[in-house]
PDB file of C-alpha atoms and ligand atoms in Angstrom:
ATOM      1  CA  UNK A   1      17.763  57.446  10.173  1.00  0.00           C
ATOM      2  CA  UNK A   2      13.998  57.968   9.705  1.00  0.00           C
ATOM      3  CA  UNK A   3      13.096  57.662  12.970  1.00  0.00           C
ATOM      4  CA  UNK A   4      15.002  58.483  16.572  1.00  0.00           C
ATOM      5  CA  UNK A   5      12.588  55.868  18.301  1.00  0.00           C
ATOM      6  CA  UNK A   6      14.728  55.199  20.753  1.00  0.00           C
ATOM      7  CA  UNK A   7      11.847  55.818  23.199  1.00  0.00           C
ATOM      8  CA  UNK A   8      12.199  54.110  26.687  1.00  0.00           C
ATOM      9  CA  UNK A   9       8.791  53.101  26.359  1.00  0.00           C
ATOM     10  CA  UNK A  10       9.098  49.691  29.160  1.00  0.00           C
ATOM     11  CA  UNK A  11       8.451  45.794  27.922  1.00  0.00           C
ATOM     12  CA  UNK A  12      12.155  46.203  26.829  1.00  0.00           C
ATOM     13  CA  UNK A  13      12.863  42.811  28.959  1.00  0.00           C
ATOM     14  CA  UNK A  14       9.957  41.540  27.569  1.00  0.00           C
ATOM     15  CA  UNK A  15      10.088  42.044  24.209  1.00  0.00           C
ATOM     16  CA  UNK A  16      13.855  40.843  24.223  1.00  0.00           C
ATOM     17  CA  UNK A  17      11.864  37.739  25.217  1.00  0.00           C
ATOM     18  CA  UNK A  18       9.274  37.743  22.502  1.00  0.00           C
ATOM     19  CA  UNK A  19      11.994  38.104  19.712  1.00  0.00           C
ATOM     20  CA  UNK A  20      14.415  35.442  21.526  1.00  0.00           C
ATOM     21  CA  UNK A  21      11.774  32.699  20.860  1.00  0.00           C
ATOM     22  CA  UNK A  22      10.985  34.017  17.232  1.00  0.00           C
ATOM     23  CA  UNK A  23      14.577  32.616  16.686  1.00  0.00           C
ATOM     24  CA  UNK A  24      14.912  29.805  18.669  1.00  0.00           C
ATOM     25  CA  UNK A  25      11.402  28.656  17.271  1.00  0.00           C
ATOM     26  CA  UNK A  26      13.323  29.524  13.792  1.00  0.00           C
ATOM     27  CA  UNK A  27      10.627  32.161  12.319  1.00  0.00           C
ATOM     28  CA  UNK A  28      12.858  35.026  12.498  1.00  0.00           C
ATOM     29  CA  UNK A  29      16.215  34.066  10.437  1.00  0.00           C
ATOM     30  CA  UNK A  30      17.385  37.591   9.429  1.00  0.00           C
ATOM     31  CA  UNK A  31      19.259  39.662  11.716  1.00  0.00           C
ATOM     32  CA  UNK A  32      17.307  43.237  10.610  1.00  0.00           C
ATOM     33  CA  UNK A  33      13.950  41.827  11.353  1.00  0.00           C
ATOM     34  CA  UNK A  34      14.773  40.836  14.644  1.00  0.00           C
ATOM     35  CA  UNK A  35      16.081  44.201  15.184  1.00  0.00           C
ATOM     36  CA  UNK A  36      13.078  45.553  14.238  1.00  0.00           C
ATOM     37  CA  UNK A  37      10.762  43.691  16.389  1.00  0.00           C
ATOM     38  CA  UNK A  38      13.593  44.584  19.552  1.00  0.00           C
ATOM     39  CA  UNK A  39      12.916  48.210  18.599  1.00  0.00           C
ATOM     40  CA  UNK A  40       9.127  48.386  18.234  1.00  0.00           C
ATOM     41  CA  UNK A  41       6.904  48.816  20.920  1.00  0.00           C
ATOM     42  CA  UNK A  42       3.820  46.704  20.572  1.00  0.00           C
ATOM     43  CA  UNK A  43       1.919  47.360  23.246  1.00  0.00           C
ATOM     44  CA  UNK A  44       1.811  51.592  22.082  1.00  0.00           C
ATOM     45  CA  UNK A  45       0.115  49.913  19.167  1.00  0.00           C
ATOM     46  CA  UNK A  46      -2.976  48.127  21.220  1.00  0.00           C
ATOM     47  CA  UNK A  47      -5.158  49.583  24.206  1.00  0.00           C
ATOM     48  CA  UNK A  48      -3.905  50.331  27.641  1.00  0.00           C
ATOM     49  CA  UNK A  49      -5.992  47.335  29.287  1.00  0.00           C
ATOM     50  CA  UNK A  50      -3.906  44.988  26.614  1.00  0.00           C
ATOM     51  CA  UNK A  51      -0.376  46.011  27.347  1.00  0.00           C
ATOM     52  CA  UNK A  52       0.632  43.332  29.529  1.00  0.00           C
ATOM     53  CA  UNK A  53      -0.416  40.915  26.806  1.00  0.00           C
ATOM     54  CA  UNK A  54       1.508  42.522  24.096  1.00  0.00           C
ATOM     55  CA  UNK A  55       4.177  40.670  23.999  1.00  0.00           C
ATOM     56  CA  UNK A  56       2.319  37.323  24.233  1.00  0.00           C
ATOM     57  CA  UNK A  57       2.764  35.172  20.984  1.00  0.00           C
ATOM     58  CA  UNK A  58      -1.249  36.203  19.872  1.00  0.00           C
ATOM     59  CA  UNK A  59      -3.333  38.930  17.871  1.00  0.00           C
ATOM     60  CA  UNK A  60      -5.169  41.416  19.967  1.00  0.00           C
ATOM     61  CA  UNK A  61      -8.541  43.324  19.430  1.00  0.00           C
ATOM     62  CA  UNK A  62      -7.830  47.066  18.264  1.00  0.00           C
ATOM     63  CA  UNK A  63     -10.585  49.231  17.690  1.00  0.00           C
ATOM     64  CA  UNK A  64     -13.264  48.978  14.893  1.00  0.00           C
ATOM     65  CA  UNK A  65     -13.531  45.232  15.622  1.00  0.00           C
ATOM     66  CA  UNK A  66     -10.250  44.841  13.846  1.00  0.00           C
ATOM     67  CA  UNK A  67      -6.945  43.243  15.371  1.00  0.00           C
ATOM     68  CA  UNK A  68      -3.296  43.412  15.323  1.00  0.00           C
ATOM     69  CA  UNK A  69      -1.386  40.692  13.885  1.00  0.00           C
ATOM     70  CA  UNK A  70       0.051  37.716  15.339  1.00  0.00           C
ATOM     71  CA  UNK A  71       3.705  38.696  15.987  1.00  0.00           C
ATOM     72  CA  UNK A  72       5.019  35.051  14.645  1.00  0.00           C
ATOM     73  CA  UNK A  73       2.941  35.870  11.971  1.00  0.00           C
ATOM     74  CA  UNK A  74       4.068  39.353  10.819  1.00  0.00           C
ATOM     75  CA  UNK A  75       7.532  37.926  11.513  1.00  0.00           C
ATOM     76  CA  UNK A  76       7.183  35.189   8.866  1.00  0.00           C
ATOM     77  CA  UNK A  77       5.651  37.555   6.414  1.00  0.00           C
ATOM     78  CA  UNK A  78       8.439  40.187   6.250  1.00  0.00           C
ATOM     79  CA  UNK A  79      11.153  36.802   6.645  1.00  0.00           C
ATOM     80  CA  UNK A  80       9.116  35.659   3.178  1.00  0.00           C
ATOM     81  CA  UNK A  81       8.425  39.677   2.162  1.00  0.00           C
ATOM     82  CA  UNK A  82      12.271  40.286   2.679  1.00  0.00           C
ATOM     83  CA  UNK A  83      12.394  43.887   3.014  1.00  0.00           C
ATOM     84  CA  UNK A  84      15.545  45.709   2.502  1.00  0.00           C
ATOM     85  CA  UNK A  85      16.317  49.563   3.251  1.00  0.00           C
ATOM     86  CA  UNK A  86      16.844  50.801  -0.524  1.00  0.00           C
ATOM     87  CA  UNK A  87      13.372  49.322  -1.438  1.00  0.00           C
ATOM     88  CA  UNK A  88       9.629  51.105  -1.444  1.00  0.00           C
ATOM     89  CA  UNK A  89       6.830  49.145   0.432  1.00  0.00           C
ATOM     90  CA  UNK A  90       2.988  49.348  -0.455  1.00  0.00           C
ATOM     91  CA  UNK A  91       0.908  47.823   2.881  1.00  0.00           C
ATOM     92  CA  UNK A  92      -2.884  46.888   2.672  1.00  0.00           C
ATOM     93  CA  UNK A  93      -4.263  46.829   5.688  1.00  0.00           C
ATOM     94  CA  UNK A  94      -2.775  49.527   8.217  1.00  0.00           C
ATOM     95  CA  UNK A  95      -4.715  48.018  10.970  1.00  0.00           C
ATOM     96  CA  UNK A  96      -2.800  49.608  13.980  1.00  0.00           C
ATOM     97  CA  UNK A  97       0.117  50.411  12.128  1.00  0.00           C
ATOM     98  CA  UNK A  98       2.258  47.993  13.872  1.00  0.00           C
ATOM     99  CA  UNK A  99       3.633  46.309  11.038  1.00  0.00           C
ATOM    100  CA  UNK A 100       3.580  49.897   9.270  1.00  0.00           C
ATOM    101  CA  UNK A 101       5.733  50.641  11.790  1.00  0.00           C
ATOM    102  CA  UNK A 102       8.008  47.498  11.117  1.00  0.00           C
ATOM    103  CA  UNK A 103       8.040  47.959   7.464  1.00  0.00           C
ATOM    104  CA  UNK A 104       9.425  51.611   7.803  1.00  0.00           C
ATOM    105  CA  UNK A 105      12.034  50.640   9.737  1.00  0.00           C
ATOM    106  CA  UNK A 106      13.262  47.953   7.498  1.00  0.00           C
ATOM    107  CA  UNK A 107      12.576  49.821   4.474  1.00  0.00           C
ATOM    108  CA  UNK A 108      13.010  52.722   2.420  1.00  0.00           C
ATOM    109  CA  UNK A 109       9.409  54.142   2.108  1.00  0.00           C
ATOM    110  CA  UNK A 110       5.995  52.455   3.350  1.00  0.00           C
ATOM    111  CA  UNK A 111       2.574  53.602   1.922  1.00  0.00           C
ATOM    112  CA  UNK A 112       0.067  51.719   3.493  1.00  0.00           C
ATOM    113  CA  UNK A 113      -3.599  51.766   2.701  1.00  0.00           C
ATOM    114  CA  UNK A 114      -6.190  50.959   5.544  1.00  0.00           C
ATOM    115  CA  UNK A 115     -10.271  51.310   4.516  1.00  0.00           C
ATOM    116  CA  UNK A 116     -11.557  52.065   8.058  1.00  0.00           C
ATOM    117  CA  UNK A 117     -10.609  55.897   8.302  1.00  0.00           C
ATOM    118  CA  UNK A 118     -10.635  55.450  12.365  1.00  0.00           C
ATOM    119  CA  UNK A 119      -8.389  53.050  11.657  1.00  0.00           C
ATOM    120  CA  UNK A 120      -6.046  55.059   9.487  1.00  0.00           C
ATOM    121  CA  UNK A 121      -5.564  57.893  11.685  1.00  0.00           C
ATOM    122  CA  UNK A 122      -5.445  55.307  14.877  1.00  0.00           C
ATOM    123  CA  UNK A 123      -2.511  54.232  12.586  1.00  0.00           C
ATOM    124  CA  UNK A 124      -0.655  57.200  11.946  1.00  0.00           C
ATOM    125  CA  UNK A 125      -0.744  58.425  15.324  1.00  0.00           C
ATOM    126  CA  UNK A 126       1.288  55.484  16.241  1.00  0.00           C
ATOM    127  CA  UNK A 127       3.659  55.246  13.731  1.00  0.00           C
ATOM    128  CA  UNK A 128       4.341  59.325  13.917  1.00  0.00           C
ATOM    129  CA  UNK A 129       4.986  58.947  17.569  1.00  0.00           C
ATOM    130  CA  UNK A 130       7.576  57.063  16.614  1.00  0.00           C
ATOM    131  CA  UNK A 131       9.266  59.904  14.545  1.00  0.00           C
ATOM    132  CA  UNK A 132       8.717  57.417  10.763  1.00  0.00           C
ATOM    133  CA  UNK A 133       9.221  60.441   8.156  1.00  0.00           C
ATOM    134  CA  UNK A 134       9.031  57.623   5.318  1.00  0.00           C
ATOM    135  CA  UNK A 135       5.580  56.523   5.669  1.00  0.00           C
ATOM    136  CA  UNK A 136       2.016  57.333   4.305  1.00  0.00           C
ATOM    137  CA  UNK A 137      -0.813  56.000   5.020  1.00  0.00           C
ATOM    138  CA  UNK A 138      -4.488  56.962   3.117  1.00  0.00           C
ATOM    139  CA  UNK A 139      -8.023  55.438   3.580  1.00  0.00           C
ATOM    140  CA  UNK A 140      -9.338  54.013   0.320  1.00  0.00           C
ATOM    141  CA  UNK A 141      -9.765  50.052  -0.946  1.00  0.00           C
ATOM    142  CA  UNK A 142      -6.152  48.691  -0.872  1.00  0.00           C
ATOM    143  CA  UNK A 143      -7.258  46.166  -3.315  1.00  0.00           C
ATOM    144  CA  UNK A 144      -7.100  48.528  -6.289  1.00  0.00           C
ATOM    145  CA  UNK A 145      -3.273  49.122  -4.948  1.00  0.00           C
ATOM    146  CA  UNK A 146      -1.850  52.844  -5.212  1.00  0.00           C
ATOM    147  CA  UNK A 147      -1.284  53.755  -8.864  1.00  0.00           C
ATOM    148  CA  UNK A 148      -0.003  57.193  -8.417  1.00  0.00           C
ATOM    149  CA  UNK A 149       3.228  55.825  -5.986  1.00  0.00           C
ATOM    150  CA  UNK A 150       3.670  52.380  -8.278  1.00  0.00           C
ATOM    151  CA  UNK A 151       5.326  50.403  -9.095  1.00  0.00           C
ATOM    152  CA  UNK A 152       6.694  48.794  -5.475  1.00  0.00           C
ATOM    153  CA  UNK A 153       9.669  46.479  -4.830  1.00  0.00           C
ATOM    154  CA  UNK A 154       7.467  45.066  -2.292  1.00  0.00           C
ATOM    155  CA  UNK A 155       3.618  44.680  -1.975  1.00  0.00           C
ATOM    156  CA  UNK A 156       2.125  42.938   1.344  1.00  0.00           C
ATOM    157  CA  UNK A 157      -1.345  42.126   2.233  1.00  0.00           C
ATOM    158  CA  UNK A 158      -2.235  42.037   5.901  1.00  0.00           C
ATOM    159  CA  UNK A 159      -5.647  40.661   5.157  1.00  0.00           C
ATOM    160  CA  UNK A 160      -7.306  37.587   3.510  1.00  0.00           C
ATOM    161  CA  UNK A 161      -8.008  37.938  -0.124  1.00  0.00           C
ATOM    162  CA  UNK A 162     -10.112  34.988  -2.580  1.00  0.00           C
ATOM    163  CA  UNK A 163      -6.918  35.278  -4.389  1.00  0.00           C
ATOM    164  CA  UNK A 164      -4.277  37.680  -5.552  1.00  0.00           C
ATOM    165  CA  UNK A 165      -5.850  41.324  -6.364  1.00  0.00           C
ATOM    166  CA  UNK A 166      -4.971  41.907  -9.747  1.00  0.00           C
ATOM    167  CA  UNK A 167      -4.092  45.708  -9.773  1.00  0.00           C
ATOM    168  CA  UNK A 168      -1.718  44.714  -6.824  1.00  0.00           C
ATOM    169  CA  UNK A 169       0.794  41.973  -9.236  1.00  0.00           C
ATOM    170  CA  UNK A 170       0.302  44.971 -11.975  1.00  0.00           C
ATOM    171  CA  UNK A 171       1.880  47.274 -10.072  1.00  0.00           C
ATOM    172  CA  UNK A 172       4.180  45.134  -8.849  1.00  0.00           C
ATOM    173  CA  UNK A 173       8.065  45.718  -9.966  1.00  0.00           C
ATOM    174  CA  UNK A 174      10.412  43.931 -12.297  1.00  0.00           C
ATOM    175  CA  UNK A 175      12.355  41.704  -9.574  1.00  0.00           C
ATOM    176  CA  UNK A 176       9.480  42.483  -6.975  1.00  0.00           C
ATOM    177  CA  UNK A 177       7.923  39.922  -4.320  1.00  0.00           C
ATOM    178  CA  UNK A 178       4.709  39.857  -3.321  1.00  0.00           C
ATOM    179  CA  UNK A 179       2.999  38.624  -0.217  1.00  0.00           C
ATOM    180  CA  UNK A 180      -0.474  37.290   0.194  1.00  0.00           C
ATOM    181  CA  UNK A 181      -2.624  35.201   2.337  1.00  0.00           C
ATOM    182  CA  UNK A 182      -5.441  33.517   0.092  1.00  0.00           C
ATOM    183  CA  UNK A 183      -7.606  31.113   0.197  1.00  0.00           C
ATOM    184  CA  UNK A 184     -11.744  31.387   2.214  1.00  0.00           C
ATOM    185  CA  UNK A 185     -12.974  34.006   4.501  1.00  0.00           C
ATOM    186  CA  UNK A 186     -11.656  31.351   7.429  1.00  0.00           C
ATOM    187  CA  UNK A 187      -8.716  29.526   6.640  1.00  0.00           C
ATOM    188  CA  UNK A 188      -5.860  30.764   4.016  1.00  0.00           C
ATOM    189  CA  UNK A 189      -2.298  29.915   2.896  1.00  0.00           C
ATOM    190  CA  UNK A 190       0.466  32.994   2.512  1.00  0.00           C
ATOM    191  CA  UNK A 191       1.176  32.996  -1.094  1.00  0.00           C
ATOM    192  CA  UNK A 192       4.315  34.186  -2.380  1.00  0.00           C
ATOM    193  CA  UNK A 193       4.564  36.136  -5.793  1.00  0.00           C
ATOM    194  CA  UNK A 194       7.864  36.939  -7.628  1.00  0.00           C
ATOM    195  CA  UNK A 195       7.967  39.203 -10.921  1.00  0.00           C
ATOM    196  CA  UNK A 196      10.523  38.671 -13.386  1.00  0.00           C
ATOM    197  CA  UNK A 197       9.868  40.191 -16.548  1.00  0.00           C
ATOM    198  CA  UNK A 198       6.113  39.388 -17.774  1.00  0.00           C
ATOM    199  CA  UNK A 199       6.570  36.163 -15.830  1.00  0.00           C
ATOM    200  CA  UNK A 200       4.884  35.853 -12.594  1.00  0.00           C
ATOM    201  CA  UNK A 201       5.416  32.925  -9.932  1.00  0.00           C
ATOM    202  CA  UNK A 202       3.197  31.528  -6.899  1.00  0.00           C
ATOM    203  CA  UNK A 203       4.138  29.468  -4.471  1.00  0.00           C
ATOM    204  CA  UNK A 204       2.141  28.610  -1.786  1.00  0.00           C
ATOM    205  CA  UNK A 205       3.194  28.537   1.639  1.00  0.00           C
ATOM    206  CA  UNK A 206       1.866  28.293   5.350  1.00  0.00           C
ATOM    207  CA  UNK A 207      -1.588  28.110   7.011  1.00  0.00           C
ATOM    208  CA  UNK A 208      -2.886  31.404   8.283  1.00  0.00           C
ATOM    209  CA  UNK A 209      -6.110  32.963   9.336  1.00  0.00           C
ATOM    210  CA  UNK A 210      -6.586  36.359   8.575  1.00  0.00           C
ATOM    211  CA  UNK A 211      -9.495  39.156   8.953  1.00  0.00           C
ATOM    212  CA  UNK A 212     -11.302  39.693   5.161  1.00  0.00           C
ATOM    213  CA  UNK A 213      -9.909  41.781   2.726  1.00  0.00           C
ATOM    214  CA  UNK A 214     -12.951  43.248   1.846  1.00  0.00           C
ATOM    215  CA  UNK A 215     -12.950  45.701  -1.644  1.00  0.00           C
ATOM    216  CA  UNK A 216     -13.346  45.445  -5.513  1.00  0.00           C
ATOM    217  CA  UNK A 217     -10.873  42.269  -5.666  1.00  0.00           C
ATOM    218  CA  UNK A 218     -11.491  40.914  -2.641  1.00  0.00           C
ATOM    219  CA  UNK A 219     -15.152  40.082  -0.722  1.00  0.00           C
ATOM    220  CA  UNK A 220     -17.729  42.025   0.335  1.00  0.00           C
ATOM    221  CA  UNK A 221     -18.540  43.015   3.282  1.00  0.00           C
ATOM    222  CA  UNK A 222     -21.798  42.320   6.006  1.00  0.00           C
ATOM    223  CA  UNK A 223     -23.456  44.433   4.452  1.00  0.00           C
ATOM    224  CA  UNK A 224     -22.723  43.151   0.695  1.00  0.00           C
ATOM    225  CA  UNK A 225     -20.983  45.734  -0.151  1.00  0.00           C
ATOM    226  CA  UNK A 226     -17.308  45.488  -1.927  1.00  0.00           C
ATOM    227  CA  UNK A 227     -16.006  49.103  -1.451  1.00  0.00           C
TER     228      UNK A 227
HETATM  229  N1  SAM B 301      -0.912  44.268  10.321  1.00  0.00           N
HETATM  230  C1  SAM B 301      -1.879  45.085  11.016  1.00  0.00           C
HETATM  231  C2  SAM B 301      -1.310  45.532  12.347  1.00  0.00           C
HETATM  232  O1  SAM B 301      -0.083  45.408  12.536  1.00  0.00           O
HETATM  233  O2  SAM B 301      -2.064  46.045  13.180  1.00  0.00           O
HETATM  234  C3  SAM B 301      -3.174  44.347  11.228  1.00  0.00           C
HETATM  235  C4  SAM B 301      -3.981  44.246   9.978  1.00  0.00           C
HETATM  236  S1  SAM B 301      -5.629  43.663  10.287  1.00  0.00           S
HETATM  237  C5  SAM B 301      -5.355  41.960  10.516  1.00  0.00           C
HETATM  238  C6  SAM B 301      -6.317  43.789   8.656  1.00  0.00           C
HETATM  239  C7  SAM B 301      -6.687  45.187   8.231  1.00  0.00           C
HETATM  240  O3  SAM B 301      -7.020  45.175   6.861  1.00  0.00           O
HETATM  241  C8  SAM B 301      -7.888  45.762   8.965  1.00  0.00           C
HETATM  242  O4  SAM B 301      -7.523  46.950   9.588  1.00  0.00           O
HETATM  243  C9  SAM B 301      -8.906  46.002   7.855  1.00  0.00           C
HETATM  244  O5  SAM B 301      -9.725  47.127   8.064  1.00  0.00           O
HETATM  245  C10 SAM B 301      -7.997  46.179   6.653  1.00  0.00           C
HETATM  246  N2  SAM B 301      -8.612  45.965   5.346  1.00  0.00           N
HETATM  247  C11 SAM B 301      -9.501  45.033   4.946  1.00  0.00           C
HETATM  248  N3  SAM B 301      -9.803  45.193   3.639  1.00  0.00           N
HETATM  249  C12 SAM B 301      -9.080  46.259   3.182  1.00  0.00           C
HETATM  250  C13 SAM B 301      -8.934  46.908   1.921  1.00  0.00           C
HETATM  251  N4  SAM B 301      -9.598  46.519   0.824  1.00  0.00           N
HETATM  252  N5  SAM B 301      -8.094  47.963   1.846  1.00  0.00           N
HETATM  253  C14 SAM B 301      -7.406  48.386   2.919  1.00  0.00           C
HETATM  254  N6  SAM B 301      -7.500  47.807   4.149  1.00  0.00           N
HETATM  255  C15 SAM B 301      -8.318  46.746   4.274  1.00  0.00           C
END
């Protein structure tokens, strides 16, 4: 096992709770997943003042102005992702490293990219607390993907892109899914990729809202800028 997490770090009752209506409410259907989110402690992933929210059914402000995923949402993403243990993960977005967190428990290696260096190392100190030996995480514009580590079984974007970066479905495997919410800076729809041989299929799924992806194949920034 990558990780003895079996930290009694509290919200045990109440995370039982969170995960118990993820079923009944039909968004978690795979047994693993649901294991996962029993095992992970949110609220070590958001600010002290937060942790009595952290189990709440809503994202949360991190730092940088940034915030940590919905857990329905995440959960419907890895349900549609479907991560297994023998497969290698690349994550844009780190954010808090929540779902980094996730990822490496349900899979066989994670690298995640996050472009806010704070961020990043926010990030890793969560997700090494936890003991993960299978994950990396490195500051630079997720949208260009990780050439050096490709190509993934699994690619998944935690932020909202115009549409699919391109160096992302190129370095996606033979076999490999991909998962994406696209669509404007406000309002997108998680987009589901497959890869079989040169063939690549979309289908378009649920309503989300997401934070920007902002880089080279997604938008730019305040400040115009697009790295
Ligand atoms: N899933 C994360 C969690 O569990 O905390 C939350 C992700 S947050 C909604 C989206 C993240 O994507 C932000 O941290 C943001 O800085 C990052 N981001 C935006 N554009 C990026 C890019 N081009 N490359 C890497 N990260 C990016």
């Amino acid at each position: 096992m990558k990780s003895e997490l079996i930290i009694d770090s509290g919200f045990a009752f109440r995370r039982s709770l969170m995960v118990e209506k993820l079923w009944r409410d039909g968004v978690i259907t795979n047994p693993s997943i649901a294991e996962a989110f029993e095992i992970i402690p949110r609220h070590l992933f958001v600010p002290k003042s937060l942790w009595h929210k952290a189990y709440e059914d809503q994202p949360l402000p991190i730092i940088h102005d940034q915030t940590i995923s919905q857990p329905s949402v995440i959960a419907n993403m890895l349900e549609i992702l479907e991560p297994r243990k023998d497969l290698r993960v690349l994550e844009i977005g780190t954010g808090s490293g929540y779902q980094t967190a996730l990822l490496a428990f349900l899979s066989k290696c994670v690298f995640s990219i996050e472009r806010i260096k704070r961020l990043a190392d926010y990030a890793r100190a969560n997700v090494y607390a936890l003991k993960f030996d299978n994950v990396t995480i490195q500051v630079f514009d997720g949208t260009l993907g990780w050439k050096a580590n490709a190509p993934f079984d699994r690619i998944i974007v935690s932020a909202a892109a115009p549409a699919a970066p391109k160096p992302l479905l190129e370095q996606l495997k033979d076999g490999g899914r991909m998962v994406v919410p696209e669509g404007t800076r406000d309002k997108q729809h998680i987009c589901l990729y497959t890869k079989v041989g040169n063939k690549i299929e979309r289908v378009v799924l649920n309503e989300v809202s997401f934070v920007p992806l902002i880089g080279a194949y997604g938008w730019e920034d305040s400040c115009g800028n697009s790295s």
